[in-house]
Short mmCIF file of C-alpha atoms in Angstrom, two decimals:
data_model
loop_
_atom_site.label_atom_id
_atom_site.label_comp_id
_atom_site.label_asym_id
_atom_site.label_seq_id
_atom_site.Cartn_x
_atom_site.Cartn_y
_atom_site.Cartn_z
CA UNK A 87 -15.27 63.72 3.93
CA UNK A 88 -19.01 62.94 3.58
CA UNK A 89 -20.22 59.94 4.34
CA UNK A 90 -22.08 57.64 1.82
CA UNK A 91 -24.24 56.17 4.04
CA UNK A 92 -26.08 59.90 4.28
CA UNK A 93 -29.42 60.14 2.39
CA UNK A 94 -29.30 62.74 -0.37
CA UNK A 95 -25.18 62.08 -0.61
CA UNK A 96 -23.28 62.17 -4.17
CA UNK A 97 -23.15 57.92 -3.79
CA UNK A 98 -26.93 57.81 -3.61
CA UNK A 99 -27.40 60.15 -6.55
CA UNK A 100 -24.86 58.17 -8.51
CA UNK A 101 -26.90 55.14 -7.80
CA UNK A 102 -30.18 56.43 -9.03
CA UNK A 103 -29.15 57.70 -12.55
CA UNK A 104 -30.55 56.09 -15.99
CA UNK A 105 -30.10 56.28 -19.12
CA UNK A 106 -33.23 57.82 -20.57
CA UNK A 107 -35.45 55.48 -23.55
CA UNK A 108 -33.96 57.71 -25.76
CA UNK A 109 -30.39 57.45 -25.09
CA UNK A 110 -30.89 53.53 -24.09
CA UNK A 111 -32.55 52.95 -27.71
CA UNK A 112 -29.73 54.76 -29.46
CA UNK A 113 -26.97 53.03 -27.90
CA UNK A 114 -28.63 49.13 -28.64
CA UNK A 115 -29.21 50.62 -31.99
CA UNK A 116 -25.33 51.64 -32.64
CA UNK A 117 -24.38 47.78 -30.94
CA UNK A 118 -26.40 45.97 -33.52
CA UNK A 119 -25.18 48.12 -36.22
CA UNK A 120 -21.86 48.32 -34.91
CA UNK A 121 -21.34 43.73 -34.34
CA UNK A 122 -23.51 43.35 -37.60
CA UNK A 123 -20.49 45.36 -39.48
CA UNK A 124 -17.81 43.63 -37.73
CA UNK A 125 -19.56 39.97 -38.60
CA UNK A 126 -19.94 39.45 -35.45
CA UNK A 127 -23.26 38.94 -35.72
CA UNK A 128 -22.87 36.74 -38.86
CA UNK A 129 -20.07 34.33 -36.17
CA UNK A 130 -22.73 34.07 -33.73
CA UNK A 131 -25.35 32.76 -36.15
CA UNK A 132 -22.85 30.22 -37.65
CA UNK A 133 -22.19 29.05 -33.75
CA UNK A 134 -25.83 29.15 -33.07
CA UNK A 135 -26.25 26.96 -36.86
CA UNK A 136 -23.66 24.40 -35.47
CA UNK A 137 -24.78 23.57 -32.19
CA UNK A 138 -28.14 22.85 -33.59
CA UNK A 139 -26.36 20.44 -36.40
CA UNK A 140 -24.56 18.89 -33.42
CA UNK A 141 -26.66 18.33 -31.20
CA UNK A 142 -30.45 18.25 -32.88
CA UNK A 143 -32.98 20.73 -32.68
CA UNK A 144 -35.28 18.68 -30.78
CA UNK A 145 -32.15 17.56 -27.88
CA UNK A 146 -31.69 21.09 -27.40
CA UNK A 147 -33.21 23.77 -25.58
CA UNK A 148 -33.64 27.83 -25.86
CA UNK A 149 -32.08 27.64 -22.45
CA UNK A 150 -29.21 25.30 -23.02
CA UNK A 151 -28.95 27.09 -26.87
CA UNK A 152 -28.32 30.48 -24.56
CA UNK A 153 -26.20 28.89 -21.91
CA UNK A 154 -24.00 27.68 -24.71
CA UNK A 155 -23.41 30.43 -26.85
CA UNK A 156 -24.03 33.89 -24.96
CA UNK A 157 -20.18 33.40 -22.71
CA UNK A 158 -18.75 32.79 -26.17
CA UNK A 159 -20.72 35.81 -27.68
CA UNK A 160 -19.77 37.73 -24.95
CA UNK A 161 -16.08 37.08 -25.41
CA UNK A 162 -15.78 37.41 -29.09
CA UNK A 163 -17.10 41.57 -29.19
CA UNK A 164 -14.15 43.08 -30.30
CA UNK A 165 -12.54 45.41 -27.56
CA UNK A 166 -12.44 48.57 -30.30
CA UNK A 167 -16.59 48.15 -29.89
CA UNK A 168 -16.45 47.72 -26.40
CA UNK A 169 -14.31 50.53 -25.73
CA UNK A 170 -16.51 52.96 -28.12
CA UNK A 171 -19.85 51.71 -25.93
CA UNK A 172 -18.24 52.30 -23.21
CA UNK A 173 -17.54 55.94 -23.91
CA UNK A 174 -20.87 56.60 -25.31
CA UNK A 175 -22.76 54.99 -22.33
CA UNK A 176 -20.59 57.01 -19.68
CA UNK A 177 -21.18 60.15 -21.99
CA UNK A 178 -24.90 59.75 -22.25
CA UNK A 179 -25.16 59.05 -18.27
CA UNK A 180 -23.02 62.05 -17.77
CA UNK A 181 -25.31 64.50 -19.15
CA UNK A 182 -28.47 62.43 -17.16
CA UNK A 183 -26.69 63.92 -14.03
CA UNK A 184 -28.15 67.15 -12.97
CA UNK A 185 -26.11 70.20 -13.65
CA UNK A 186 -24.13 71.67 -10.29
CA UNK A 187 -24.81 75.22 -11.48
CA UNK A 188 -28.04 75.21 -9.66
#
């Protein structure tokens, strides 16, 4: 059984692979599409709209805005989107690996 603590082992290689700006552009590109379709984008304004009702624009911050509302963002991306990104990010770092045929 190799061990991972060996330079040039499958763990270190695993730990160096990217997503290319290609790929990485794509797959933020299908996420906005894909939580704009779903409202969830249109949710996330409203709860952006509100706290600033609540609370005054000028008592609130960019930082205490974000603190606010990215958990609850986070937490309302419906799993059938999560599940697809998931898929498509493992898929596009798959083929980043270099082939074994070599």
């Amino acid at each position: 059984m190799p061990n991972s603590q060996e330079t040039g082992t499958d763990a270190d290689l695993i730990d160096d692979i990217k997503l290319n700006s290609r790929d990485s552009v794509a797959l933020k590109d299908l996420l906005q599409k894909r939580l704009s379709e779903c409202g969830w984008r249109k949710d996330i304004e409203e709860m952006i709209r509100h706290a600033i009702d609540e609370r005054g624009v000028s008592n609130l911050t960019h930082d205490q805005l974000a603190a606010e509302i990215v958990p609850h963002a986070r937490a309302l991306v419906p799993d059938v989107i999560r599940k697809e990104m998931l898929v498509r990010v493992r898929a596009a770092l798959e083929s980043s690996l270099p082939s074994e045929d070599n």
